[in-house]
PDB file of C-alpha atoms in Angstrom:
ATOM      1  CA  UNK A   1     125.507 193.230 102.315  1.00 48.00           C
ATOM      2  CA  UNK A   2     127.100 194.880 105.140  1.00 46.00           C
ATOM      3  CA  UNK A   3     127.493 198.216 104.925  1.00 44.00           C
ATOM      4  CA  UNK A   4     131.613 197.975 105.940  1.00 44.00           C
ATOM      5  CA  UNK A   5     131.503 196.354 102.457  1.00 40.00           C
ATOM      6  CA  UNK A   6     129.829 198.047 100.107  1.00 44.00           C
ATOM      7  CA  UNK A   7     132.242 200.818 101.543  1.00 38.00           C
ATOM      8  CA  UNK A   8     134.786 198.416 100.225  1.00 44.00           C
ATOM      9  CA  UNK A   9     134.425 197.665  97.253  1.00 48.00           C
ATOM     10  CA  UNK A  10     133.338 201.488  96.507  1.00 37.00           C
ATOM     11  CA  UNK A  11     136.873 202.843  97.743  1.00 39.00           C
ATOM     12  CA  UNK A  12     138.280 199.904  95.319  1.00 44.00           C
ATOM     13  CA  UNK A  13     136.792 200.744  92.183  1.00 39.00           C
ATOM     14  CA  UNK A  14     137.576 204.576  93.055  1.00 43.00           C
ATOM     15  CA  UNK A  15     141.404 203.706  93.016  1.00 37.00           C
ATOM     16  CA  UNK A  16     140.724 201.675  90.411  1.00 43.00           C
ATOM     17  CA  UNK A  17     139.924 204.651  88.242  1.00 43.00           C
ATOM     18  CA  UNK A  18     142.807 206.882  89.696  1.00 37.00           C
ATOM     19  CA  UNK A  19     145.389 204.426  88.812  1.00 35.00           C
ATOM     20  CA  UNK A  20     143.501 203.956  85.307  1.00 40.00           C
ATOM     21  CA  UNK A  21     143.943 207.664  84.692  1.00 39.00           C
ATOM     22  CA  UNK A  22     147.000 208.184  85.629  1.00 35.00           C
ATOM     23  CA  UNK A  23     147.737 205.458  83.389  1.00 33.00           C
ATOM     24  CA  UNK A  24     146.401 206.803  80.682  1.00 34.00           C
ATOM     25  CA  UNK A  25     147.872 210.158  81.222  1.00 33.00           C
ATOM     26  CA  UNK A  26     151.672 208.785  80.864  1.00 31.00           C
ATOM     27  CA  UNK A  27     151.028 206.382  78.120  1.00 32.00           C
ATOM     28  CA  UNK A  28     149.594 209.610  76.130  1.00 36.00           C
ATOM     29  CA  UNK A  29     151.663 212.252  76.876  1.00 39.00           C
ATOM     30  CA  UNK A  30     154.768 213.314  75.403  1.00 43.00           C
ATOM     31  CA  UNK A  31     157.833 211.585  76.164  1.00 43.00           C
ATOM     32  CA  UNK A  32     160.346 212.894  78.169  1.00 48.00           C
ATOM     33  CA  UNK A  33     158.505 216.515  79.711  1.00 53.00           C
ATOM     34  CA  UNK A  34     160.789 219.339  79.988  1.00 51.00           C
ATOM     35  CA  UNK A  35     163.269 219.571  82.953  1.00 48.00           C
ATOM     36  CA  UNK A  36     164.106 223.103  82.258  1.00 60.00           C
ATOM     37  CA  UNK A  37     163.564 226.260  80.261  1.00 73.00           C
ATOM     38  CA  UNK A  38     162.270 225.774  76.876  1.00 85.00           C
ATOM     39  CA  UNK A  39     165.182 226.059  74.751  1.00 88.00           C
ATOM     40  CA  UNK A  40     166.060 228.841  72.093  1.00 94.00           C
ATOM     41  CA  UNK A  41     166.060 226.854  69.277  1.00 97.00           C
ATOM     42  CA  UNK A  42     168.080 228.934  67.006  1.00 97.00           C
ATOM     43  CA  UNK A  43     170.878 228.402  69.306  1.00 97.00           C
ATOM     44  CA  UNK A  44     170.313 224.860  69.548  1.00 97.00           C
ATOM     45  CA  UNK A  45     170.407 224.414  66.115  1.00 98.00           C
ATOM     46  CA  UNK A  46     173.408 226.703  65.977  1.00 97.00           C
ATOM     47  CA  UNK A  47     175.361 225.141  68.149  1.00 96.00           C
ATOM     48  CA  UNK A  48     174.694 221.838  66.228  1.00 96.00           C
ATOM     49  CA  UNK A  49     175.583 222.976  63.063  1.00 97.00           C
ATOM     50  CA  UNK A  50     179.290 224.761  64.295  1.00 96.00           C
ATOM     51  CA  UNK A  51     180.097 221.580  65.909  1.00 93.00           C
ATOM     52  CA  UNK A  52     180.026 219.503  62.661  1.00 95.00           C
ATOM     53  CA  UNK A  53     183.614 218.684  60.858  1.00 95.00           C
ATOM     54  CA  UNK A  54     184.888 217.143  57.880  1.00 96.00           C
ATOM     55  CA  UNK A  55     187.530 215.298  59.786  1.00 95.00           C
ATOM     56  CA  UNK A  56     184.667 213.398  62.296  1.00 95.00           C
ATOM     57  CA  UNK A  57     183.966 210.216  62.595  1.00 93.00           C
ATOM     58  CA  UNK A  58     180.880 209.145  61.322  1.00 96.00           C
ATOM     59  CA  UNK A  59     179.356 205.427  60.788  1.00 96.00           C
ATOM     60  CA  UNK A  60     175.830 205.245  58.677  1.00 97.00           C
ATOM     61  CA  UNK A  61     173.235 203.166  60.410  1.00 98.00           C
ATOM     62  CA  UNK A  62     172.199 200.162  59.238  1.00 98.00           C
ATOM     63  CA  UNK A  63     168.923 198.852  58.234  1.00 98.00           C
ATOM     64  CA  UNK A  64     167.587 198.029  61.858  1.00 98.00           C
ATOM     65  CA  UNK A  65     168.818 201.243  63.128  1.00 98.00           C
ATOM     66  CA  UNK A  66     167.175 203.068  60.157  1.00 98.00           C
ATOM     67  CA  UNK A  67     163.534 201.233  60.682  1.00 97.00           C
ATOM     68  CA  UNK A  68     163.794 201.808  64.521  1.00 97.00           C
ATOM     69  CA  UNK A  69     164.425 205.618  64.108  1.00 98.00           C
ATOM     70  CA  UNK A  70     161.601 206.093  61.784  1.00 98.00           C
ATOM     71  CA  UNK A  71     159.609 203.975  64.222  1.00 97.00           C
ATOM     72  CA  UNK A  72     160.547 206.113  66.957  1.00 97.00           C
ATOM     73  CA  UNK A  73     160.496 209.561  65.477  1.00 97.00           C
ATOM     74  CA  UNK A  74     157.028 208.730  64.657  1.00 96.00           C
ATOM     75  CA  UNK A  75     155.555 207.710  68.250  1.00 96.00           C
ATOM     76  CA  UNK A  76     157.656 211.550  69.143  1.00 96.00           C
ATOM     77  CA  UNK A  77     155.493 213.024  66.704  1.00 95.00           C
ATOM     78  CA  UNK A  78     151.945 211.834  68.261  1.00 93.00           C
ATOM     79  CA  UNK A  79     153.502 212.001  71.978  1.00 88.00           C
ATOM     80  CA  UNK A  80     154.659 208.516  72.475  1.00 89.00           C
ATOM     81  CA  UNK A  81     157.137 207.160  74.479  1.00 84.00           C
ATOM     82  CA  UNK A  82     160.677 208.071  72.969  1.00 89.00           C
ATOM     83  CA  UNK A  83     163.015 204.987  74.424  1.00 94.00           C
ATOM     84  CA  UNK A  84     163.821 203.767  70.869  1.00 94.00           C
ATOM     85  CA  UNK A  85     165.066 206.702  69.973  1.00 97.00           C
ATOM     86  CA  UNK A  86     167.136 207.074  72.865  1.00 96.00           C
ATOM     87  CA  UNK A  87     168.304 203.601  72.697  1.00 96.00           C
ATOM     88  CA  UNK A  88     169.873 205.095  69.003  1.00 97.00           C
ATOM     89  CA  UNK A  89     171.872 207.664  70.840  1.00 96.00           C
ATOM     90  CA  UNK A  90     169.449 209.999  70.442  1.00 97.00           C
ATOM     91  CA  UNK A  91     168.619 212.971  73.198  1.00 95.00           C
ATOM     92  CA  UNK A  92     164.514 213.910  73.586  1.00 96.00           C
ATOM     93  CA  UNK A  93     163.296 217.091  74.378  1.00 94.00           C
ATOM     94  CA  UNK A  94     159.950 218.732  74.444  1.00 95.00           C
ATOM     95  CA  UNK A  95     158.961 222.219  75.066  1.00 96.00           C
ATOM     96  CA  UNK A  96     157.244 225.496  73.585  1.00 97.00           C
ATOM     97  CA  UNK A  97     158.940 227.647  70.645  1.00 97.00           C
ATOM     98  CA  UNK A  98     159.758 231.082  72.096  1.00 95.00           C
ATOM     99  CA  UNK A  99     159.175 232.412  68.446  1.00 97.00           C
ATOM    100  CA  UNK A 100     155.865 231.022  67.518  1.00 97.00           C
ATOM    101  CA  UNK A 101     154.519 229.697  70.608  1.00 97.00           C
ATOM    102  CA  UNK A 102     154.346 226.248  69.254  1.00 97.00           C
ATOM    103  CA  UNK A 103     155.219 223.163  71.118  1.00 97.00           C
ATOM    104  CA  UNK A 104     157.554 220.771  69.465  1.00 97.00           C
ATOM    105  CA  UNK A 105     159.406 217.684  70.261  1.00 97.00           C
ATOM    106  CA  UNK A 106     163.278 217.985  69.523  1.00 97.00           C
ATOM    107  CA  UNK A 107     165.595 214.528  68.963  1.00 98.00           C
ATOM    108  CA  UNK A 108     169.576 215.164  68.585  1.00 97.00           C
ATOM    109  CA  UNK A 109     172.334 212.986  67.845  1.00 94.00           C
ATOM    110  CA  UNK A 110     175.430 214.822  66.675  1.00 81.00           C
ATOM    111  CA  UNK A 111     178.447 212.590  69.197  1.00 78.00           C
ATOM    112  CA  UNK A 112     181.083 210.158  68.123  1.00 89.00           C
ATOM    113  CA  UNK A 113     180.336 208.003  64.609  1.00 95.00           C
ATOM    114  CA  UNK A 114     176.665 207.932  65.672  1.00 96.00           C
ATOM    115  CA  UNK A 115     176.441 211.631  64.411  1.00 96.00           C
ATOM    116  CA  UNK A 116     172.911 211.022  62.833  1.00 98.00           C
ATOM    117  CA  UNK A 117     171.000 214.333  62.996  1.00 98.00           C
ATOM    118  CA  UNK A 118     168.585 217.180  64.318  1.00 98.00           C
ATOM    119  CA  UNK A 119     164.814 216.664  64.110  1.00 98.00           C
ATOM    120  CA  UNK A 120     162.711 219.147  65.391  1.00 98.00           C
ATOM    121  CA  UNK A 121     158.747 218.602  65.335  1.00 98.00           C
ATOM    122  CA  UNK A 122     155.755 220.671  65.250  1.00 98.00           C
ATOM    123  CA  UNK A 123     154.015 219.352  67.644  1.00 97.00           C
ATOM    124  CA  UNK A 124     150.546 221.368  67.162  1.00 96.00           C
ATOM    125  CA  UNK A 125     149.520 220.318  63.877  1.00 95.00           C
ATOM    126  CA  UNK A 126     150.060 216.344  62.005  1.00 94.00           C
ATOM    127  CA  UNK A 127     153.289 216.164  60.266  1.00 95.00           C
ATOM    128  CA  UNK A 128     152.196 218.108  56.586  1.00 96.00           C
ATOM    129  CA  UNK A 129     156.019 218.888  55.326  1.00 98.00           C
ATOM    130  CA  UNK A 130     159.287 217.829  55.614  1.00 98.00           C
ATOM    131  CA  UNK A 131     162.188 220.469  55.536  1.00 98.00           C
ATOM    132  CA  UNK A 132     165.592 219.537  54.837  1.00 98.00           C
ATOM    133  CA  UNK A 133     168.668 220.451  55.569  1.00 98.00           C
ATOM    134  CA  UNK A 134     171.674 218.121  54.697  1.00 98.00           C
ATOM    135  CA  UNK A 135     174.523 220.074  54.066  1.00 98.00           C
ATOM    136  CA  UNK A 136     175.003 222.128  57.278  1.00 97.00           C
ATOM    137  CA  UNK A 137     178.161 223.638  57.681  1.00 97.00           C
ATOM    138  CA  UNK A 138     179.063 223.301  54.098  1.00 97.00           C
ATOM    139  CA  UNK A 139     175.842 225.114  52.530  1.00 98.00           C
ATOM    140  CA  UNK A 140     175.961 228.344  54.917  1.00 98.00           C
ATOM    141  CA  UNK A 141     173.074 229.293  56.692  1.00 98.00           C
ATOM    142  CA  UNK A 142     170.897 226.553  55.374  1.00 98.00           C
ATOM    143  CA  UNK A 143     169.684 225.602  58.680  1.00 98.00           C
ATOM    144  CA  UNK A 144     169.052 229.397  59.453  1.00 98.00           C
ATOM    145  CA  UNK A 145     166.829 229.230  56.182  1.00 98.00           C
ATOM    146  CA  UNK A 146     165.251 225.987  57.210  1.00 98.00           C
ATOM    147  CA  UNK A 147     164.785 227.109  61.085  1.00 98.00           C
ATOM    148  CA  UNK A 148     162.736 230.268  59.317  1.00 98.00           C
ATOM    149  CA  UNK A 149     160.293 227.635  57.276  1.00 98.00           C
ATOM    150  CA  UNK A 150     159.751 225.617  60.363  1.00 98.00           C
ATOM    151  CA  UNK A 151     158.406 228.017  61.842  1.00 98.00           C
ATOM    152  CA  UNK A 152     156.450 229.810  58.849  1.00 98.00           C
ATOM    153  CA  UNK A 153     154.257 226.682  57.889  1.00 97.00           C
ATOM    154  CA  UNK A 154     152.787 224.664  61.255  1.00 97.00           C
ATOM    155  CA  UNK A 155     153.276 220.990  61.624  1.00 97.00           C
ATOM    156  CA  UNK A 156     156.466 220.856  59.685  1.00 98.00           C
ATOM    157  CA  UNK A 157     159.382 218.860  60.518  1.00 98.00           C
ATOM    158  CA  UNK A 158     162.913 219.824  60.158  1.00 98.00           C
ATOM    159  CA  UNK A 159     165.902 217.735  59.872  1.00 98.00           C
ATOM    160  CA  UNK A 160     169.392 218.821  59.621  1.00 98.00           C
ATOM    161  CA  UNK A 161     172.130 216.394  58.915  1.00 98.00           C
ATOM    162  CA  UNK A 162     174.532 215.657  62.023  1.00 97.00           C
ATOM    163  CA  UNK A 163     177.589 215.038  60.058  1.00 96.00           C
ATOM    164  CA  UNK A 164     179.667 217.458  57.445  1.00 96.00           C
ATOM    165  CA  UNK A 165     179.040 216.389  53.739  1.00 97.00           C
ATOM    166  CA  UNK A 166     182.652 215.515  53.585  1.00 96.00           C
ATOM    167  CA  UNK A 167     183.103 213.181  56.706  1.00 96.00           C
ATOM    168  CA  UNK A 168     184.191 210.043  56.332  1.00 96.00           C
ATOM    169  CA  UNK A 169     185.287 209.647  52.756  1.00 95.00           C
ATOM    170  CA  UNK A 170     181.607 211.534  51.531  1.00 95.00           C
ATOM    171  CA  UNK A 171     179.668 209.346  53.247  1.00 96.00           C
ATOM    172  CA  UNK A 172     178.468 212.053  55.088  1.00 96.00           C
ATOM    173  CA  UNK A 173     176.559 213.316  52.323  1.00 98.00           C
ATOM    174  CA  UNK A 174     173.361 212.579  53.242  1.00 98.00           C
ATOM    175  CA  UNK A 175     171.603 214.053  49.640  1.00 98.00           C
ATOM    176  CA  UNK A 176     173.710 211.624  47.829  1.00 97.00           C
ATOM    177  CA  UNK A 177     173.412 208.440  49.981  1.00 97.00           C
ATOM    178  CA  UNK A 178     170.576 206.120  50.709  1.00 97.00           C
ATOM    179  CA  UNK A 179     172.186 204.260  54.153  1.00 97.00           C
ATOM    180  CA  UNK A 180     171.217 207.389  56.409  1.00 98.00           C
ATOM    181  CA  UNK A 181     168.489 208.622  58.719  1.00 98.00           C
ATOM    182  CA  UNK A 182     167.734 211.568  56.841  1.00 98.00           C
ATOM    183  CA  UNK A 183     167.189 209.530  54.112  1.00 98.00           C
ATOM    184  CA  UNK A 184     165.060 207.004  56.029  1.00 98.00           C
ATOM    185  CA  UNK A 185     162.872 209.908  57.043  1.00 98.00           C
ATOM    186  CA  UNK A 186     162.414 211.066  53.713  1.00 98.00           C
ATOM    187  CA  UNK A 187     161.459 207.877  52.136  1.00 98.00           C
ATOM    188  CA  UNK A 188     158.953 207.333  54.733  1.00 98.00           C
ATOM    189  CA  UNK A 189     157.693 210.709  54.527  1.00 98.00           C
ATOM    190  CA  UNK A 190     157.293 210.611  50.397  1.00 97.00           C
ATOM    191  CA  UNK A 191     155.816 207.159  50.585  1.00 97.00           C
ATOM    192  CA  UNK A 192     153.387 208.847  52.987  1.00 96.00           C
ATOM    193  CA  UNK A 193     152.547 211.665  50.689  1.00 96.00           C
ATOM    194  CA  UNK A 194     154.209 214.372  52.642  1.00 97.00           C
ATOM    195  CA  UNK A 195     155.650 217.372  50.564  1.00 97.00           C
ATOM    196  CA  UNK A 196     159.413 217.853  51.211  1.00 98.00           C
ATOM    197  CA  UNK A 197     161.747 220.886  50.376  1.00 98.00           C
ATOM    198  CA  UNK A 198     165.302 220.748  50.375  1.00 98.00           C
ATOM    199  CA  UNK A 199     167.442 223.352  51.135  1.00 98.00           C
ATOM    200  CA  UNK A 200     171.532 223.801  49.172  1.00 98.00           C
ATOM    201  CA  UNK A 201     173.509 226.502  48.697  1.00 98.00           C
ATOM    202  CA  UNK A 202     175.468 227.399  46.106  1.00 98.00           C
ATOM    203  CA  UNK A 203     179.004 230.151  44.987  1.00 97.00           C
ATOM    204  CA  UNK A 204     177.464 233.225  42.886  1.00 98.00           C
ATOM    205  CA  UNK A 205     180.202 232.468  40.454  1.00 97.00           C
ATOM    206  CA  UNK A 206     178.735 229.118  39.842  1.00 96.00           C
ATOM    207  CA  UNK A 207     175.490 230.874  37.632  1.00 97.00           C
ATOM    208  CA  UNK A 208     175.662 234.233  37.218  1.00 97.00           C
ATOM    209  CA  UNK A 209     172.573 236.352  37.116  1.00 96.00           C
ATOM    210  CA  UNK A 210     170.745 234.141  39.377  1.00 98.00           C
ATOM    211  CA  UNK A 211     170.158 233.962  42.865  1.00 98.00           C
ATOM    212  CA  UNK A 212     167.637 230.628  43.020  1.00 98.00           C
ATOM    213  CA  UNK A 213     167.855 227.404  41.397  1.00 98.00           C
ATOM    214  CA  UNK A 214     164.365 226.031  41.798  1.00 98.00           C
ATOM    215  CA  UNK A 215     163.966 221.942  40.996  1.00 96.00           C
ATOM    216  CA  UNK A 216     161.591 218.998  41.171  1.00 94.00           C
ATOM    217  CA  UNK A 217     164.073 216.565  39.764  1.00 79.00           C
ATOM    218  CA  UNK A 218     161.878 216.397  36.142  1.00 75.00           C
ATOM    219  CA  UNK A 219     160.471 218.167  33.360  1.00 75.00           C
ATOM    220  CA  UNK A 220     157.223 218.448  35.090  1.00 81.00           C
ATOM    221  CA  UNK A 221     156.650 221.539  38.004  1.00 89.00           C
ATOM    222  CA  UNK A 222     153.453 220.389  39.233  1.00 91.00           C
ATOM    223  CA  UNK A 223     151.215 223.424  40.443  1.00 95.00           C
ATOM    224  CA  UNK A 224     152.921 223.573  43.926  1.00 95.00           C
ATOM    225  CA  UNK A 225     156.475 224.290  42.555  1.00 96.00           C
ATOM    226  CA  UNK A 226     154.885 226.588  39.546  1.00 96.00           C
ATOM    227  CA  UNK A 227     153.476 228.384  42.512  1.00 97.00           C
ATOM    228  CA  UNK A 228     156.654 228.652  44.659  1.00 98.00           C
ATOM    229  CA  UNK A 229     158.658 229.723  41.520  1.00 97.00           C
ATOM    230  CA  UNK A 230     155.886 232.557  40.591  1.00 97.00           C
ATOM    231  CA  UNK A 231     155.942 233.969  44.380  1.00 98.00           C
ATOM    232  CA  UNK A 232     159.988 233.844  44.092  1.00 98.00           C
ATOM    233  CA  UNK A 233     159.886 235.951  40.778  1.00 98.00           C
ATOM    234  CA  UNK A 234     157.317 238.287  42.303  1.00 98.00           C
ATOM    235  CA  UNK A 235     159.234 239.519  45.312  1.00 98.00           C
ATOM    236  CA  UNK A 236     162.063 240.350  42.847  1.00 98.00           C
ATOM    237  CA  UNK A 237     164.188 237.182  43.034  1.00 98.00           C
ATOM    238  CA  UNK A 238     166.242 235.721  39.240  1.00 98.00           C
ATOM    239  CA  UNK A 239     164.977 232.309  39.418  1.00 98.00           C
ATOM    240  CA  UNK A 240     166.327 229.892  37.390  1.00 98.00           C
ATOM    241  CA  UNK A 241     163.909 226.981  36.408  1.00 97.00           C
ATOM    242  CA  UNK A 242     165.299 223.758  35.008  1.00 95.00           C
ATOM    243  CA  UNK A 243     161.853 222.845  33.420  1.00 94.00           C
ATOM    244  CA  UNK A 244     162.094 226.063  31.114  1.00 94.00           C
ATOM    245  CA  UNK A 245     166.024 226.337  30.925  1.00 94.00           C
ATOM    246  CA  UNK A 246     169.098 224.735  31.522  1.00 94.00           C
ATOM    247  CA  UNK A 247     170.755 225.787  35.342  1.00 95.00           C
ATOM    248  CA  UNK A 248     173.883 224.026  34.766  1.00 90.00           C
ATOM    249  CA  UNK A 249     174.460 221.200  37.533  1.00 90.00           C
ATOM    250  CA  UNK A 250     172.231 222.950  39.920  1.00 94.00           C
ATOM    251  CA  UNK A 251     169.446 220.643  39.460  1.00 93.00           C
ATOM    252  CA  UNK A 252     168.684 218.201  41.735  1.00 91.00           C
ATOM    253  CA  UNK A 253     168.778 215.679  39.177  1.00 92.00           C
ATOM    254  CA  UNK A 254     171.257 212.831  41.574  1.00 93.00           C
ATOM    255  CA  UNK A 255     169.469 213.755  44.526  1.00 96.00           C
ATOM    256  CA  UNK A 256     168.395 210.433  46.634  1.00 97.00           C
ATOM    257  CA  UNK A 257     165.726 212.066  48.490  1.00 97.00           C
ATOM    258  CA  UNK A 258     164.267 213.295  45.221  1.00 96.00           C
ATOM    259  CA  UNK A 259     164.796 210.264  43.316  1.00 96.00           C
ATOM    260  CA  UNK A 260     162.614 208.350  46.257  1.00 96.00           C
ATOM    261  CA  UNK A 261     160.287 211.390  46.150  1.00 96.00           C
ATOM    262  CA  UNK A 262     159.586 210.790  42.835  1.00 94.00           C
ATOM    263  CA  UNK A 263     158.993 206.902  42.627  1.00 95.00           C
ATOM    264  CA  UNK A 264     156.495 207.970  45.109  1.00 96.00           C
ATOM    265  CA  UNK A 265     154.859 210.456  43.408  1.00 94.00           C
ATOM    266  CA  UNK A 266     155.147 213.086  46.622  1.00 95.00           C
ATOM    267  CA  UNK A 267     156.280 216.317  45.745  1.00 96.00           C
ATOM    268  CA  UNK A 268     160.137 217.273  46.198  1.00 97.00           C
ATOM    269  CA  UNK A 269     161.829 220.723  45.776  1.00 97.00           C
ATOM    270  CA  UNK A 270     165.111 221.270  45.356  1.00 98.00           C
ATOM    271  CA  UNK A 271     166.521 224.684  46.453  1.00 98.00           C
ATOM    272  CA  UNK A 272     169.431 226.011  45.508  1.00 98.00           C
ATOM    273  CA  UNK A 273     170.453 229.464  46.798  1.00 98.00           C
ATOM    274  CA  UNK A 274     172.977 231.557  45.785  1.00 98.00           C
ATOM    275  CA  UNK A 275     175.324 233.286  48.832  1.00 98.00           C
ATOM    276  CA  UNK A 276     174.189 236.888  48.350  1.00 98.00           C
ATOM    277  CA  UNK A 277     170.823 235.293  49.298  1.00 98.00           C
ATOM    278  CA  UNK A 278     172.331 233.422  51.921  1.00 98.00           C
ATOM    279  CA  UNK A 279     174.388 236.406  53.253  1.00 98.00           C
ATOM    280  CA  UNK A 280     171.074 238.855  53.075  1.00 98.00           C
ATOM    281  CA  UNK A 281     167.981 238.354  55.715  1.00 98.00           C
ATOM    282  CA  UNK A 282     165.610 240.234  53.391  1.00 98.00           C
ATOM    283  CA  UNK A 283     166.731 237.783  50.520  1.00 98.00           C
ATOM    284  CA  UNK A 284     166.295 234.728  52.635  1.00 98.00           C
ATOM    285  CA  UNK A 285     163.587 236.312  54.344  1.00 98.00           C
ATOM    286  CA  UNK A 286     161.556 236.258  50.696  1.00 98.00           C
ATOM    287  CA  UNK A 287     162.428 232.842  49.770  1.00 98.00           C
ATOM    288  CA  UNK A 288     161.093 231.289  53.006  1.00 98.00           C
ATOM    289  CA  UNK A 289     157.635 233.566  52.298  1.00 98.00           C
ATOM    290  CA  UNK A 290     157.735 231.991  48.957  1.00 98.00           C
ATOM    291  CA  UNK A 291     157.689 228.561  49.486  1.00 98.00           C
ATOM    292  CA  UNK A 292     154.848 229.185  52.766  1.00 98.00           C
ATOM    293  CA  UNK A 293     153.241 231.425  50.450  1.00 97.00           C
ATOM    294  CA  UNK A 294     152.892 228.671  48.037  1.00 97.00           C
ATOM    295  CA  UNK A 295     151.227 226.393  50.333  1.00 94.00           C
ATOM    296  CA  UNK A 296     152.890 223.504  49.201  1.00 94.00           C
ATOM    297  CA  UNK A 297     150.555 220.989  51.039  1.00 86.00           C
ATOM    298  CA  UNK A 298     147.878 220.953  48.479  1.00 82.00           C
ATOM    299  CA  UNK A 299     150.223 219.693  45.638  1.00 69.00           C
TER     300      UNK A 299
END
């Protein structure tokens, strides 16, 4: 063999390889990479959260929409391409938490009747729990509370509703309706085994002499909640526990993301804060330890 060839065919399997690589390197990546500065998600979520109305339109997706967003969010999550999601409505971001220093993957649809949510990843650790926010805008500073346990227990995900509870007749209620992506998410999420909390708000007035309502949707805690309840009471908060008392209609009892929660037997808690704890950082502050203190991952 000439020697002209063997040059050949050497310079042919080394582009070969290149093109393999580079391959490789955009199939495995995450989908889209950041154009810009990483984004100050507090603001982000901010500005999502003031923009939602009871008067907007809103349609709830229907059962192909719902499996291709779950499909979707998941290949975000492990740094897949993110064109279903987009195809939804949905804008992709990636980029590094200025807070924590974590990167995360961040997938928004709040426009027109397709006004189907926040989701913001953790992208440095598997997806371990699911925190939820579906009454933004109507529960104050829930997604300030939720933003807060994001970022206090790695490899969460957070999802905040993209439409007011009272759009559209109530079917913006995403906690009390089973045709939405939040809900999609969380029934995929409990049917994987992934703990979820659940984050409401509620008028002082409503129970006095309590600032937490603390649920699981039954008459049995499980060690997880028992532990979340015990941290609560330790840092001073009244706690009100509907598996030891009655909390009036604070319970969590009609919630649809608990009810799937617990026909999967994956662990669900229902929050219910009063709005002095809303209103105070320290307050909030000491729930959000509470519930990363309890490290609700190990059931």
């Amino acid at each position: 063999m000439s020697s002209s060839i063997r040059l050949s065919r050497v310079l042919a399997v080394a582009v070969a390889a290149v093109v393999a690589a580079v391959f490789v390197l955009f199939i495995t990546s995450p989908d889209p990479e950041p154009t810009g500065p990483d984004p100050d998600l507090a603001e982000v979520v901010r500005e999502h959260t003031d923009g939602l109305r009871p008067d907007a339109r809103y349609r709830p997706p229907d059962d192909a929409e719902r499996h291709a967003f779950v499909r979707g969010l998941r290949a975000l999550g492990v740094g897949q391409d993110a064109e279903a999601l987009r195809a939804l409505g949905f804008s992709v971001d990636v980029g590094t938490d200025r807070a924590t220093g974590r990167r995360f993957a961040l997938a928004v649809n709040a426009a027109g009747e397709r006004a189907w949510g926040l989701y913001l990843i953790d992208l440095s650790e598997p997806s371990r729990l699911l925190v939820e926010v579906p009454h933004p805008n109507y529960d104050l500073r829930t997604e300030v509370v939720g933003l807060a346990l994001w970022r206090a227990v790695p490899g969460s995900l957070l999802a905040v509703s993209g439409t007011h509870r009272k759009a559209a007749n109530g079917a913006g209620d995403v906690a009390h309706r089973a045709d939405s992506m939040f809900h999609a998410l969380a029934t995929d999420f409990a049917e994987r085994g992934v703990a979820q909390v659940q984050l409401h708000g509620f008028d002082d007035a409503s129970l006095p002499g309590e600032e937490v309502v603390l649920s699981v949707g039954t008459d049995s805690p499980g060690p997880a909640a028992q532990r979340a309840a015990d941290r609560m009471s330790d840092a001073g908060l009244a706690v009100c526990l509907p598996w030891r008392t009655t909390c009036g209609r604070l319970e969590g009892t009609r919630n649809k993301q608990g009810i799937a929660a617990a026909g999967a037997d994956s662990l669900f808690l229902h929050v219910e804060m009063n709005r002095s704890v809303r209103d105070s950082r320290t307050e909030w502050t000491a729930v959000v330890d509470a519930l990363a203190g309890a490290d609700l991952t190990r059931g």
